[in-house]
PDB file of C-alpha atoms in Angstrom:
ATOM      1  CA  UNK A   1     -24.119 -20.835  -8.396  1.00 50.00           C
ATOM      2  CA  UNK A   2     -23.700 -23.903  -6.672  1.00 49.00           C
ATOM      3  CA  UNK A   3     -25.398 -26.046  -8.446  1.00 50.00           C
ATOM      4  CA  UNK A   4     -24.168 -24.484 -11.748  1.00 53.00           C
ATOM      5  CA  UNK A   5     -20.840 -25.291 -10.719  1.00 59.00           C
ATOM      6  CA  UNK A   6     -20.949 -28.611  -8.797  1.00 68.00           C
ATOM      7  CA  UNK A   7     -18.041 -27.208  -6.007  1.00 83.00           C
ATOM      8  CA  UNK A   8     -18.319 -26.070  -3.001  1.00 91.00           C
ATOM      9  CA  UNK A   9     -18.715 -21.906  -2.474  1.00 96.00           C
ATOM     10  CA  UNK A  10     -15.690 -20.302  -0.902  1.00 96.00           C
ATOM     11  CA  UNK A  11     -17.039 -17.334   0.895  1.00 97.00           C
ATOM     12  CA  UNK A  12     -14.597 -16.119   3.693  1.00 96.00           C
ATOM     13  CA  UNK A  13     -16.311 -12.513   5.550  1.00 95.00           C
ATOM     14  CA  UNK A  14     -13.185 -10.237   3.924  1.00 93.00           C
ATOM     15  CA  UNK A  15     -12.267  -6.847   4.457  1.00 94.00           C
ATOM     16  CA  UNK A  16     -10.414  -5.118   6.793  1.00 95.00           C
ATOM     17  CA  UNK A  17      -8.081  -7.098   6.128  1.00 95.00           C
ATOM     18  CA  UNK A  18      -7.055  -6.101   3.393  1.00 96.00           C
ATOM     19  CA  UNK A  19      -6.458  -2.341   3.997  1.00 97.00           C
ATOM     20  CA  UNK A  20      -2.922  -4.057   4.490  1.00 96.00           C
ATOM     21  CA  UNK A  21      -2.709  -4.684   0.908  1.00 97.00           C
ATOM     22  CA  UNK A  22      -3.376  -1.094   0.246  1.00 97.00           C
ATOM     23  CA  UNK A  23      -1.824   0.055   2.974  1.00 97.00           C
ATOM     24  CA  UNK A  24      -4.877   1.982   3.953  1.00 98.00           C
ATOM     25  CA  UNK A  25      -6.258   2.630   7.174  1.00 98.00           C
ATOM     26  CA  UNK A  26     -10.204   1.276   8.388  1.00 97.00           C
ATOM     27  CA  UNK A  27     -11.387   4.142   8.106  1.00 98.00           C
ATOM     28  CA  UNK A  28     -10.324   5.663   4.735  1.00 98.00           C
ATOM     29  CA  UNK A  29     -11.912   2.610   3.407  1.00 98.00           C
ATOM     30  CA  UNK A  30     -15.017   3.095   5.108  1.00 98.00           C
ATOM     31  CA  UNK A  31     -15.787   6.927   3.993  1.00 98.00           C
ATOM     32  CA  UNK A  32     -14.074   6.215   0.573  1.00 98.00           C
ATOM     33  CA  UNK A  33     -15.454   4.928  -1.938  1.00 98.00           C
ATOM     34  CA  UNK A  34     -12.662   4.769  -4.582  1.00 98.00           C
ATOM     35  CA  UNK A  35     -10.037   3.436  -1.671  1.00 98.00           C
ATOM     36  CA  UNK A  36     -12.820   0.810  -0.045  1.00 98.00           C
ATOM     37  CA  UNK A  37     -12.999  -0.537  -3.916  1.00 98.00           C
ATOM     38  CA  UNK A  38      -9.061  -0.624  -4.322  1.00 98.00           C
ATOM     39  CA  UNK A  39      -9.246  -2.967  -1.077  1.00 98.00           C
ATOM     40  CA  UNK A  40     -11.583  -4.970  -2.118  1.00 98.00           C
ATOM     41  CA  UNK A  41     -10.084  -5.971  -5.961  1.00 98.00           C
ATOM     42  CA  UNK A  42      -6.904  -6.535  -4.427  1.00 98.00           C
ATOM     43  CA  UNK A  43      -8.901  -8.514  -2.168  1.00 98.00           C
ATOM     44  CA  UNK A  44     -10.277 -10.542  -4.392  1.00 97.00           C
ATOM     45  CA  UNK A  45      -7.243 -10.808  -6.622  1.00 97.00           C
ATOM     46  CA  UNK A  46      -4.684 -12.076  -3.788  1.00 97.00           C
ATOM     47  CA  UNK A  47      -7.063 -14.537  -2.593  1.00 97.00           C
ATOM     48  CA  UNK A  48      -9.515 -15.422  -5.181  1.00 96.00           C
ATOM     49  CA  UNK A  49     -12.643 -16.736  -3.317  1.00 97.00           C
ATOM     50  CA  UNK A  50     -15.706 -17.164  -4.800  1.00 96.00           C
ATOM     51  CA  UNK A  51     -18.095 -14.693  -3.470  1.00 97.00           C
ATOM     52  CA  UNK A  52     -17.204 -10.264  -2.037  1.00 97.00           C
ATOM     53  CA  UNK A  53     -19.196  -8.674   0.244  1.00 98.00           C
ATOM     54  CA  UNK A  54     -18.354  -4.541   1.072  1.00 98.00           C
ATOM     55  CA  UNK A  55     -16.856  -3.825   3.775  1.00 98.00           C
ATOM     56  CA  UNK A  56     -18.565  -3.778   7.255  1.00 97.00           C
ATOM     57  CA  UNK A  57     -20.296  -1.602   9.418  1.00 97.00           C
ATOM     58  CA  UNK A  58     -23.011  -1.289  11.783  1.00 97.00           C
ATOM     59  CA  UNK A  59     -22.816   2.472  12.563  1.00 97.00           C
ATOM     60  CA  UNK A  60     -24.206   3.232   8.460  1.00 98.00           C
ATOM     61  CA  UNK A  61     -27.241   3.689   9.185  1.00 98.00           C
ATOM     62  CA  UNK A  62     -27.102   5.073  12.448  1.00 96.00           C
ATOM     63  CA  UNK A  63     -24.923   8.327  11.563  1.00 96.00           C
ATOM     64  CA  UNK A  64     -27.053   8.566   8.356  1.00 96.00           C
ATOM     65  CA  UNK A  65     -29.798   9.171  11.181  1.00 96.00           C
ATOM     66  CA  UNK A  66     -27.849  11.380  12.801  1.00 94.00           C
ATOM     67  CA  UNK A  67     -26.475  10.187  15.394  1.00 95.00           C
ATOM     68  CA  UNK A  68     -22.693  10.753  17.018  1.00 94.00           C
ATOM     69  CA  UNK A  69     -20.570   7.828  16.209  1.00 96.00           C
ATOM     70  CA  UNK A  70     -16.869   7.216  17.341  1.00 96.00           C
ATOM     71  CA  UNK A  71     -14.281   6.425  14.144  1.00 96.00           C
ATOM     72  CA  UNK A  72     -10.506   5.934  14.914  1.00 95.00           C
ATOM     73  CA  UNK A  73      -8.791   4.480  12.213  1.00 95.00           C
ATOM     74  CA  UNK A  74      -7.794   0.957  12.752  1.00 95.00           C
ATOM     75  CA  UNK A  75     -10.998   0.059  15.068  1.00 94.00           C
ATOM     76  CA  UNK A  76     -14.488  -0.272  14.185  1.00 94.00           C
ATOM     77  CA  UNK A  77     -16.774   2.328  14.459  1.00 96.00           C
ATOM     78  CA  UNK A  78     -19.016   2.955  17.457  1.00 96.00           C
ATOM     79  CA  UNK A  79     -22.023   4.709  18.427  1.00 96.00           C
ATOM     80  CA  UNK A  80     -21.617   7.450  20.878  1.00 95.00           C
ATOM     81  CA  UNK A  81     -25.305   8.306  22.436  1.00 93.00           C
ATOM     82  CA  UNK A  82     -28.474   6.385  21.878  1.00 95.00           C
ATOM     83  CA  UNK A  83     -30.941   9.340  22.054  1.00 95.00           C
ATOM     84  CA  UNK A  84     -34.416   7.787  21.473  1.00 96.00           C
ATOM     85  CA  UNK A  85     -35.854   7.780  25.176  1.00 93.00           C
ATOM     86  CA  UNK A  86     -39.184   8.778  24.452  1.00 94.00           C
ATOM     87  CA  UNK A  87     -41.636   9.229  21.389  1.00 95.00           C
ATOM     88  CA  UNK A  88     -40.245  13.120  20.648  1.00 96.00           C
ATOM     89  CA  UNK A  89     -37.165  11.853  20.026  1.00 96.00           C
ATOM     90  CA  UNK A  90     -38.481   9.601  17.830  1.00 96.00           C
ATOM     91  CA  UNK A  91     -40.600  11.567  16.060  1.00 96.00           C
ATOM     92  CA  UNK A  92     -37.701  15.025  16.058  1.00 95.00           C
ATOM     93  CA  UNK A  93     -35.796  11.396  13.577  1.00 95.00           C
ATOM     94  CA  UNK A  94     -38.403  10.580  11.426  1.00 95.00           C
ATOM     95  CA  UNK A  95     -38.311  13.633  10.883  1.00 93.00           C
ATOM     96  CA  UNK A  96     -34.367  14.402   9.689  1.00 89.00           C
ATOM     97  CA  UNK A  97     -34.897  10.908   7.814  1.00 93.00           C
ATOM     98  CA  UNK A  98     -34.289  11.708   4.159  1.00 90.00           C
ATOM     99  CA  UNK A  99     -33.507   8.553   2.449  1.00 95.00           C
ATOM    100  CA  UNK A 100     -30.563   7.564   1.733  1.00 97.00           C
ATOM    101  CA  UNK A 101     -28.057   9.860   3.251  1.00 97.00           C
ATOM    102  CA  UNK A 102     -24.269  10.026   4.615  1.00 96.00           C
ATOM    103  CA  UNK A 103     -21.901   7.061   4.153  1.00 97.00           C
ATOM    104  CA  UNK A 104     -24.731   4.743   2.322  1.00 98.00           C
ATOM    105  CA  UNK A 105     -24.282   6.298  -0.766  1.00 98.00           C
ATOM    106  CA  UNK A 106     -20.168   6.427  -0.020  1.00 98.00           C
ATOM    107  CA  UNK A 107     -21.382   1.955   0.308  1.00 98.00           C
ATOM    108  CA  UNK A 108     -23.551   2.183  -2.636  1.00 98.00           C
ATOM    109  CA  UNK A 109     -20.450   3.251  -4.906  1.00 98.00           C
ATOM    110  CA  UNK A 110     -18.467   0.900  -4.101  1.00 98.00           C
ATOM    111  CA  UNK A 111     -21.244  -1.271  -4.826  1.00 98.00           C
ATOM    112  CA  UNK A 112     -22.012  -0.140  -8.284  1.00 98.00           C
ATOM    113  CA  UNK A 113     -18.026  -0.803  -8.746  1.00 98.00           C
ATOM    114  CA  UNK A 114     -18.338  -3.838  -7.871  1.00 98.00           C
ATOM    115  CA  UNK A 115     -21.251  -4.833 -10.680  1.00 98.00           C
ATOM    116  CA  UNK A 116     -19.590  -3.283 -13.342  1.00 98.00           C
ATOM    117  CA  UNK A 117     -15.937  -4.646 -11.770  1.00 98.00           C
ATOM    118  CA  UNK A 118     -16.369  -8.057 -10.247  1.00 97.00           C
ATOM    119  CA  UNK A 119     -17.573 -11.457 -11.878  1.00 95.00           C
ATOM    120  CA  UNK A 120     -17.863 -13.007  -8.613  1.00 96.00           C
ATOM    121  CA  UNK A 121     -21.254 -12.946  -6.281  1.00 96.00           C
ATOM    122  CA  UNK A 122     -21.651 -10.187  -4.522  1.00 98.00           C
ATOM    123  CA  UNK A 123     -22.829  -8.991  -1.457  1.00 98.00           C
ATOM    124  CA  UNK A 124     -23.870  -5.930   1.060  1.00 98.00           C
ATOM    125  CA  UNK A 125     -24.429  -5.443   4.881  1.00 98.00           C
ATOM    126  CA  UNK A 126     -27.009  -3.583   5.907  1.00 98.00           C
ATOM    127  CA  UNK A 127     -28.132  -3.519   9.932  1.00 98.00           C
ATOM    128  CA  UNK A 128     -31.176  -5.448  10.929  1.00 98.00           C
ATOM    129  CA  UNK A 129     -33.941  -3.618  12.447  1.00 98.00           C
ATOM    130  CA  UNK A 130     -33.614  -5.301  15.804  1.00 98.00           C
ATOM    131  CA  UNK A 131     -29.685  -4.024  16.202  1.00 98.00           C
ATOM    132  CA  UNK A 132     -30.853  -0.753  15.110  1.00 98.00           C
ATOM    133  CA  UNK A 133     -33.136  -0.326  17.221  1.00 98.00           C
ATOM    134  CA  UNK A 134     -30.880  -1.097  20.502  1.00 97.00           C
ATOM    135  CA  UNK A 135     -28.306   1.962  18.925  1.00 97.00           C
ATOM    136  CA  UNK A 136     -31.279   3.883  18.595  1.00 97.00           C
ATOM    137  CA  UNK A 137     -32.596   2.600  22.199  1.00 97.00           C
ATOM    138  CA  UNK A 138     -29.257   1.944  23.564  1.00 96.00           C
ATOM    139  CA  UNK A 139     -29.468  -2.385  24.324  1.00 96.00           C
ATOM    140  CA  UNK A 140     -29.975  -1.900  27.470  1.00 96.00           C
ATOM    141  CA  UNK A 141     -32.512   0.287  27.463  1.00 96.00           C
ATOM    142  CA  UNK A 142     -34.561  -2.147  24.639  1.00 97.00           C
ATOM    143  CA  UNK A 143     -34.044  -5.266  26.682  1.00 95.00           C
ATOM    144  CA  UNK A 144     -36.291  -3.421  29.554  1.00 96.00           C
ATOM    145  CA  UNK A 145     -39.131  -2.237  26.709  1.00 97.00           C
ATOM    146  CA  UNK A 146     -39.163  -5.178  25.560  1.00 97.00           C
ATOM    147  CA  UNK A 147     -40.974  -6.320  28.777  1.00 96.00           C
ATOM    148  CA  UNK A 148     -42.028  -3.222  29.740  1.00 96.00           C
ATOM    149  CA  UNK A 149     -42.504  -0.786  26.879  1.00 97.00           C
ATOM    150  CA  UNK A 150     -43.222  -2.961  23.820  1.00 98.00           C
ATOM    151  CA  UNK A 151     -45.415  -1.047  22.078  1.00 98.00           C
ATOM    152  CA  UNK A 152     -42.748   1.637  21.413  1.00 98.00           C
ATOM    153  CA  UNK A 153     -40.316  -0.640  20.815  1.00 98.00           C
ATOM    154  CA  UNK A 154     -42.181  -2.103  17.717  1.00 98.00           C
ATOM    155  CA  UNK A 155     -43.252   1.809  16.800  1.00 97.00           C
ATOM    156  CA  UNK A 156     -39.301   2.644  16.402  1.00 97.00           C
ATOM    157  CA  UNK A 157     -39.192  -1.603  14.688  1.00 98.00           C
ATOM    158  CA  UNK A 158     -41.115  -0.069  12.324  1.00 98.00           C
ATOM    159  CA  UNK A 159     -39.074   3.189  11.486  1.00 98.00           C
ATOM    160  CA  UNK A 160     -35.982   0.860  11.357  1.00 98.00           C
ATOM    161  CA  UNK A 161     -36.942  -1.556   9.318  1.00 98.00           C
ATOM    162  CA  UNK A 162     -38.296   1.056   6.646  1.00 98.00           C
ATOM    163  CA  UNK A 163     -34.401   2.839   6.737  1.00 98.00           C
ATOM    164  CA  UNK A 164     -33.303  -1.067   6.199  1.00 98.00           C
ATOM    165  CA  UNK A 165     -35.533  -1.500   3.464  1.00 98.00           C
ATOM    166  CA  UNK A 166     -34.878   1.596   1.304  1.00 98.00           C
ATOM    167  CA  UNK A 167     -30.699   1.012   1.750  1.00 98.00           C
ATOM    168  CA  UNK A 168     -30.775  -2.473   0.903  1.00 98.00           C
ATOM    169  CA  UNK A 169     -33.108  -1.474  -1.959  1.00 98.00           C
ATOM    170  CA  UNK A 170     -30.172   0.580  -2.955  1.00 98.00           C
ATOM    171  CA  UNK A 171     -27.679  -2.289  -2.976  1.00 98.00           C
ATOM    172  CA  UNK A 172     -30.039  -4.145  -5.269  1.00 98.00           C
ATOM    173  CA  UNK A 173     -30.193  -1.501  -7.307  1.00 98.00           C
ATOM    174  CA  UNK A 174     -26.775  -0.799  -7.407  1.00 98.00           C
ATOM    175  CA  UNK A 175     -25.933  -4.878  -8.934  1.00 98.00           C
ATOM    176  CA  UNK A 176     -25.492  -6.876  -6.013  1.00 98.00           C
ATOM    177  CA  UNK A 177     -27.033 -10.076  -6.491  1.00 97.00           C
ATOM    178  CA  UNK A 178     -27.129 -10.705  -2.445  1.00 98.00           C
ATOM    179  CA  UNK A 179     -27.423  -8.621   0.726  1.00 98.00           C
ATOM    180  CA  UNK A 180     -27.333  -9.944   4.638  1.00 98.00           C
ATOM    181  CA  UNK A 181     -28.976  -8.550   7.286  1.00 98.00           C
ATOM    182  CA  UNK A 182     -27.024  -8.185  10.160  1.00 98.00           C
ATOM    183  CA  UNK A 183     -28.648  -8.614  13.515  1.00 98.00           C
ATOM    184  CA  UNK A 184     -25.958  -9.356  16.235  1.00 97.00           C
ATOM    185  CA  UNK A 185     -28.337  -7.747  18.885  1.00 97.00           C
ATOM    186  CA  UNK A 186     -30.939 -10.392  18.677  1.00 97.00           C
ATOM    187  CA  UNK A 187     -28.796 -12.941  20.332  1.00 97.00           C
ATOM    188  CA  UNK A 188     -30.509 -11.948  23.240  1.00 96.00           C
ATOM    189  CA  UNK A 189     -34.004 -12.494  23.123  1.00 97.00           C
ATOM    190  CA  UNK A 190     -35.750 -15.845  24.069  1.00 97.00           C
ATOM    191  CA  UNK A 191     -37.413 -17.712  21.270  1.00 98.00           C
ATOM    192  CA  UNK A 192     -40.870 -15.520  21.988  1.00 98.00           C
ATOM    193  CA  UNK A 193     -39.627 -12.731  22.192  1.00 98.00           C
ATOM    194  CA  UNK A 194     -37.561 -13.292  18.520  1.00 98.00           C
ATOM    195  CA  UNK A 195     -40.329 -14.475  16.822  1.00 98.00           C
ATOM    196  CA  UNK A 196     -41.714 -11.553  18.337  1.00 98.00           C
ATOM    197  CA  UNK A 197     -39.160  -8.514  18.221  1.00 98.00           C
ATOM    198  CA  UNK A 198     -36.736  -9.973  15.451  1.00 97.00           C
ATOM    199  CA  UNK A 199     -38.338 -11.852  12.903  1.00 98.00           C
ATOM    200  CA  UNK A 200     -41.264 -10.139  11.508  1.00 98.00           C
ATOM    201  CA  UNK A 201     -39.960  -8.012  10.626  1.00 98.00           C
ATOM    202  CA  UNK A 202     -36.756  -9.760   8.152  1.00 98.00           C
ATOM    203  CA  UNK A 203     -39.549 -11.291   7.015  1.00 98.00           C
ATOM    204  CA  UNK A 204     -40.974  -7.909   5.942  1.00 98.00           C
ATOM    205  CA  UNK A 205     -37.967  -7.334   4.377  1.00 98.00           C
ATOM    206  CA  UNK A 206     -38.004 -10.965   2.938  1.00 98.00           C
ATOM    207  CA  UNK A 207     -41.745  -9.438   1.028  1.00 98.00           C
ATOM    208  CA  UNK A 208     -41.008  -6.291   0.500  1.00 98.00           C
ATOM    209  CA  UNK A 209     -37.462  -7.031  -1.225  1.00 98.00           C
ATOM    210  CA  UNK A 210     -38.504 -10.502  -3.070  1.00 97.00           C
ATOM    211  CA  UNK A 211     -33.879 -10.416  -3.383  1.00 97.00           C
ATOM    212  CA  UNK A 212     -32.092 -13.078  -1.380  1.00 97.00           C
ATOM    213  CA  UNK A 213     -31.221 -11.747   2.004  1.00 98.00           C
ATOM    214  CA  UNK A 214     -29.026 -13.801   4.399  1.00 98.00           C
ATOM    215  CA  UNK A 215     -29.693 -13.590   8.437  1.00 98.00           C
ATOM    216  CA  UNK A 216     -26.983 -13.442  10.223  1.00 98.00           C
ATOM    217  CA  UNK A 217     -26.766 -13.194  14.126  1.00 97.00           C
ATOM    218  CA  UNK A 218     -23.564 -13.257  16.240  1.00 94.00           C
ATOM    219  CA  UNK A 219     -23.131 -15.367  19.099  1.00 94.00           C
ATOM    220  CA  UNK A 220     -24.323 -18.790  20.550  1.00 96.00           C
ATOM    221  CA  UNK A 221     -27.601 -18.778  18.344  1.00 97.00           C
ATOM    222  CA  UNK A 222     -28.710 -22.956  18.914  1.00 97.00           C
ATOM    223  CA  UNK A 223     -31.909 -21.652  20.544  1.00 97.00           C
ATOM    224  CA  UNK A 224     -33.027 -19.078  17.728  1.00 98.00           C
ATOM    225  CA  UNK A 225     -32.294 -21.562  14.701  1.00 98.00           C
ATOM    226  CA  UNK A 226     -35.406 -23.348  14.493  1.00 97.00           C
ATOM    227  CA  UNK A 227     -37.336 -20.029  13.825  1.00 98.00           C
ATOM    228  CA  UNK A 228     -34.216 -18.533  11.990  1.00 98.00           C
ATOM    229  CA  UNK A 229     -35.207 -21.862   9.529  1.00 98.00           C
ATOM    230  CA  UNK A 230     -38.566 -20.230   9.485  1.00 97.00           C
ATOM    231  CA  UNK A 231     -37.220 -16.504   8.438  1.00 98.00           C
ATOM    232  CA  UNK A 232     -37.695 -17.258   3.991  1.00 97.00           C
ATOM    233  CA  UNK A 233     -34.133 -15.978   4.710  1.00 98.00           C
ATOM    234  CA  UNK A 234     -31.543 -17.418   1.281  1.00 97.00           C
ATOM    235  CA  UNK A 235     -29.093 -18.843   3.869  1.00 97.00           C
ATOM    236  CA  UNK A 236     -28.166 -18.554   7.430  1.00 98.00           C
ATOM    237  CA  UNK A 237     -24.712 -16.761   8.422  1.00 98.00           C
ATOM    238  CA  UNK A 238     -23.732 -18.515  11.593  1.00 98.00           C
ATOM    239  CA  UNK A 239     -20.797 -17.937  14.650  1.00 96.00           C
ATOM    240  CA  UNK A 240     -18.779 -20.351  14.999  1.00 96.00           C
ATOM    241  CA  UNK A 241     -20.201 -21.126  18.892  1.00 96.00           C
ATOM    242  CA  UNK A 242     -23.452 -23.408  16.652  1.00 97.00           C
ATOM    243  CA  UNK A 243     -22.419 -26.356  15.367  1.00 97.00           C
ATOM    244  CA  UNK A 244     -23.927 -26.413  11.745  1.00 97.00           C
ATOM    245  CA  UNK A 245     -24.563 -30.026  11.283  1.00 97.00           C
ATOM    246  CA  UNK A 246     -26.775 -29.864  14.118  1.00 97.00           C
ATOM    247  CA  UNK A 247     -28.406 -26.310  12.038  1.00 98.00           C
ATOM    248  CA  UNK A 248     -28.688 -28.442   8.510  1.00 97.00           C
ATOM    249  CA  UNK A 249     -30.709 -31.316  10.290  1.00 95.00           C
ATOM    250  CA  UNK A 250     -33.036 -28.433  11.434  1.00 96.00           C
ATOM    251  CA  UNK A 251     -33.762 -26.088   8.708  1.00 97.00           C
ATOM    252  CA  UNK A 252     -34.968 -26.236   5.074  1.00 96.00           C
ATOM    253  CA  UNK A 253     -32.474 -27.901   3.176  1.00 94.00           C
ATOM    254  CA  UNK A 254     -33.037 -25.047   0.170  1.00 94.00           C
ATOM    255  CA  UNK A 255     -32.326 -22.847   2.835  1.00 97.00           C
ATOM    256  CA  UNK A 256     -28.207 -21.900   2.551  1.00 97.00           C
ATOM    257  CA  UNK A 257     -26.119 -22.357   6.198  1.00 98.00           C
ATOM    258  CA  UNK A 258     -22.640 -19.963   5.717  1.00 98.00           C
ATOM    259  CA  UNK A 259     -19.801 -20.085   8.607  1.00 94.00           C
ATOM    260  CA  UNK A 260     -18.547 -20.667  10.811  1.00 95.00           C
ATOM    261  CA  UNK A 261     -14.334 -20.231  11.179  1.00 97.00           C
ATOM    262  CA  UNK A 262     -13.935 -18.494  14.253  1.00 97.00           C
ATOM    263  CA  UNK A 263     -12.800 -15.170  13.266  1.00 96.00           C
ATOM    264  CA  UNK A 264     -10.427 -14.992  16.591  1.00 96.00           C
ATOM    265  CA  UNK A 265      -9.002 -17.894  17.558  1.00 96.00           C
ATOM    266  CA  UNK A 266      -8.428 -19.185  13.823  1.00 97.00           C
ATOM    267  CA  UNK A 267      -7.328 -16.462  12.081  1.00 97.00           C
ATOM    268  CA  UNK A 268      -6.527 -14.004  13.176  1.00 97.00           C
ATOM    269  CA  UNK A 269      -4.555 -16.241  16.455  1.00 97.00           C
ATOM    270  CA  UNK A 270      -4.477 -19.433  14.521  1.00 96.00           C
ATOM    271  CA  UNK A 271      -1.113 -21.228  13.163  1.00 96.00           C
ATOM    272  CA  UNK A 272      -1.116 -22.346   9.787  1.00 96.00           C
ATOM    273  CA  UNK A 273      -1.752 -26.257  11.457  1.00 97.00           C
ATOM    274  CA  UNK A 274      -4.194 -24.840  13.232  1.00 96.00           C
ATOM    275  CA  UNK A 275      -6.305 -23.043  10.238  1.00 97.00           C
ATOM    276  CA  UNK A 276      -5.495 -26.583   7.838  1.00 98.00           C
ATOM    277  CA  UNK A 277      -7.350 -28.664  10.430  1.00 97.00           C
ATOM    278  CA  UNK A 278     -10.372 -26.992  11.768  1.00 97.00           C
ATOM    279  CA  UNK A 279     -10.847 -25.787   7.556  1.00 98.00           C
ATOM    280  CA  UNK A 280     -10.577 -29.844   7.096  1.00 97.00           C
ATOM    281  CA  UNK A 281     -12.841 -30.840  10.040  1.00 97.00           C
ATOM    282  CA  UNK A 282     -15.497 -28.766   9.171  1.00 98.00           C
ATOM    283  CA  UNK A 283     -15.449 -29.229   5.360  1.00 97.00           C
ATOM    284  CA  UNK A 284     -15.785 -32.621   6.398  1.00 97.00           C
ATOM    285  CA  UNK A 285     -18.155 -32.604   8.765  1.00 97.00           C
ATOM    286  CA  UNK A 286     -20.638 -30.782   6.521  1.00 97.00           C
ATOM    287  CA  UNK A 287     -19.529 -32.912   2.974  1.00 95.00           C
ATOM    288  CA  UNK A 288     -22.680 -34.086   3.067  1.00 94.00           C
ATOM    289  CA  UNK A 289     -24.708 -31.038   2.873  1.00 95.00           C
ATOM    290  CA  UNK A 290     -25.007 -29.378  -0.175  1.00 93.00           C
ATOM    291  CA  UNK A 291     -26.658 -26.198   1.024  1.00 95.00           C
ATOM    292  CA  UNK A 292     -23.385 -25.162   2.910  1.00 97.00           C
ATOM    293  CA  UNK A 293     -21.099 -22.193   2.042  1.00 97.00           C
ATOM    294  CA  UNK A 294     -17.578 -22.681   4.151  1.00 97.00           C
ATOM    295  CA  UNK A 295     -17.231 -19.281   5.262  1.00 97.00           C
ATOM    296  CA  UNK A 296     -16.506 -17.161   8.488  1.00 97.00           C
ATOM    297  CA  UNK A 297     -18.713 -17.258  11.116  1.00 96.00           C
ATOM    298  CA  UNK A 298     -18.105 -13.079  11.342  1.00 94.00           C
ATOM    299  CA  UNK A 299     -16.050 -10.339   9.648  1.00 94.00           C
ATOM    300  CA  UNK A 300     -12.073 -10.925   9.916  1.00 96.00           C
ATOM    301  CA  UNK A 301     -10.366  -9.128  12.290  1.00 95.00           C
ATOM    302  CA  UNK A 302      -8.402  -5.841  10.694  1.00 94.00           C
ATOM    303  CA  UNK A 303      -5.339  -7.413  12.184  1.00 92.00           C
ATOM    304  CA  UNK A 304      -5.284 -10.444  10.904  1.00 97.00           C
ATOM    305  CA  UNK A 305      -2.479 -12.147   9.101  1.00 97.00           C
ATOM    306  CA  UNK A 306      -2.756 -12.008   5.403  1.00 97.00           C
ATOM    307  CA  UNK A 307      -0.745 -15.528   5.054  1.00 97.00           C
ATOM    308  CA  UNK A 308      -3.653 -17.272   7.479  1.00 97.00           C
ATOM    309  CA  UNK A 309      -6.322 -15.863   5.183  1.00 98.00           C
ATOM    310  CA  UNK A 310      -3.780 -17.641   2.179  1.00 98.00           C
ATOM    311  CA  UNK A 311      -3.612 -20.876   4.345  1.00 98.00           C
ATOM    312  CA  UNK A 312      -7.521 -21.342   4.466  1.00 98.00           C
ATOM    313  CA  UNK A 313      -8.689 -20.632   0.673  1.00 97.00           C
ATOM    314  CA  UNK A 314      -6.006 -22.779   0.017  1.00 97.00           C
ATOM    315  CA  UNK A 315      -6.632 -25.612   2.102  1.00 97.00           C
ATOM    316  CA  UNK A 316     -10.349 -25.437   1.508  1.00 97.00           C
ATOM    317  CA  UNK A 317      -9.659 -25.071  -2.739  1.00 95.00           C
ATOM    318  CA  UNK A 318      -7.168 -28.286  -2.444  1.00 95.00           C
ATOM    319  CA  UNK A 319     -10.049 -29.850  -0.269  1.00 92.00           C
ATOM    320  CA  UNK A 320     -12.641 -29.826  -3.137  1.00 82.00           C
TER     321      UNK A 320
END
């Protein structure tokens, strides 16, 4: 689509701020497909980005596996317990997994409505295998077991990646163009451990699904970029701590670079002139790279002023 249009794509990671447009809560959007679709529809109408994703929620798969979730009205839900401490509990969770279920169905229905009604690029989100393993086991225990019991970690990763594969396939079957794999926990890994505990499982998803997948890892991923460039990802979605021009010189030119204005300092807290300045600075820096898609470094926070998003979109469109 970038090549056909000859224009720089602008796809901020919107969703949560749009609840102001529909006067709804974040929780309502995460549990009700009709409400979420209405919010996305109004976001598309109000800001006219070149693409739009479903809402971001890292608890969907975990909840479908039976874990307990803390679900406030206007904050991101979180996992209350991390029960997989041994293989016996893992086997119990494996037995309970019955395929696409729980709020996975909610998001697939949103994706179907997006495919039927939106003409822009459409995307969905799934959690990454290492991050799902961390939610099941607990991130602290995961960090320890990567060293002390790697076989158990890999057994859990193999289960996690196949749950994710089913969910991602359902998104593609629903009609989305691309799926972003959210792997924030992988930022804790050294390059060597990344090549052992994250990269192979992402590449497995690419080889099995044979559809465009985006690799998203939050935080400063500079130490992982060269390996991420070998992931066969359709694109890398990178946080504001990473120098995208440096990234462009490290990865294949056919792999899209997506990012990376700071979702808090620029979108949530920035003044009009700050947003304009940062947007133009990034566009100038990346002007020679056709594989660059302008976006936020991560999901834009729920309380972000809608005027700030409008300033960003107007500045970027005027520039191009």
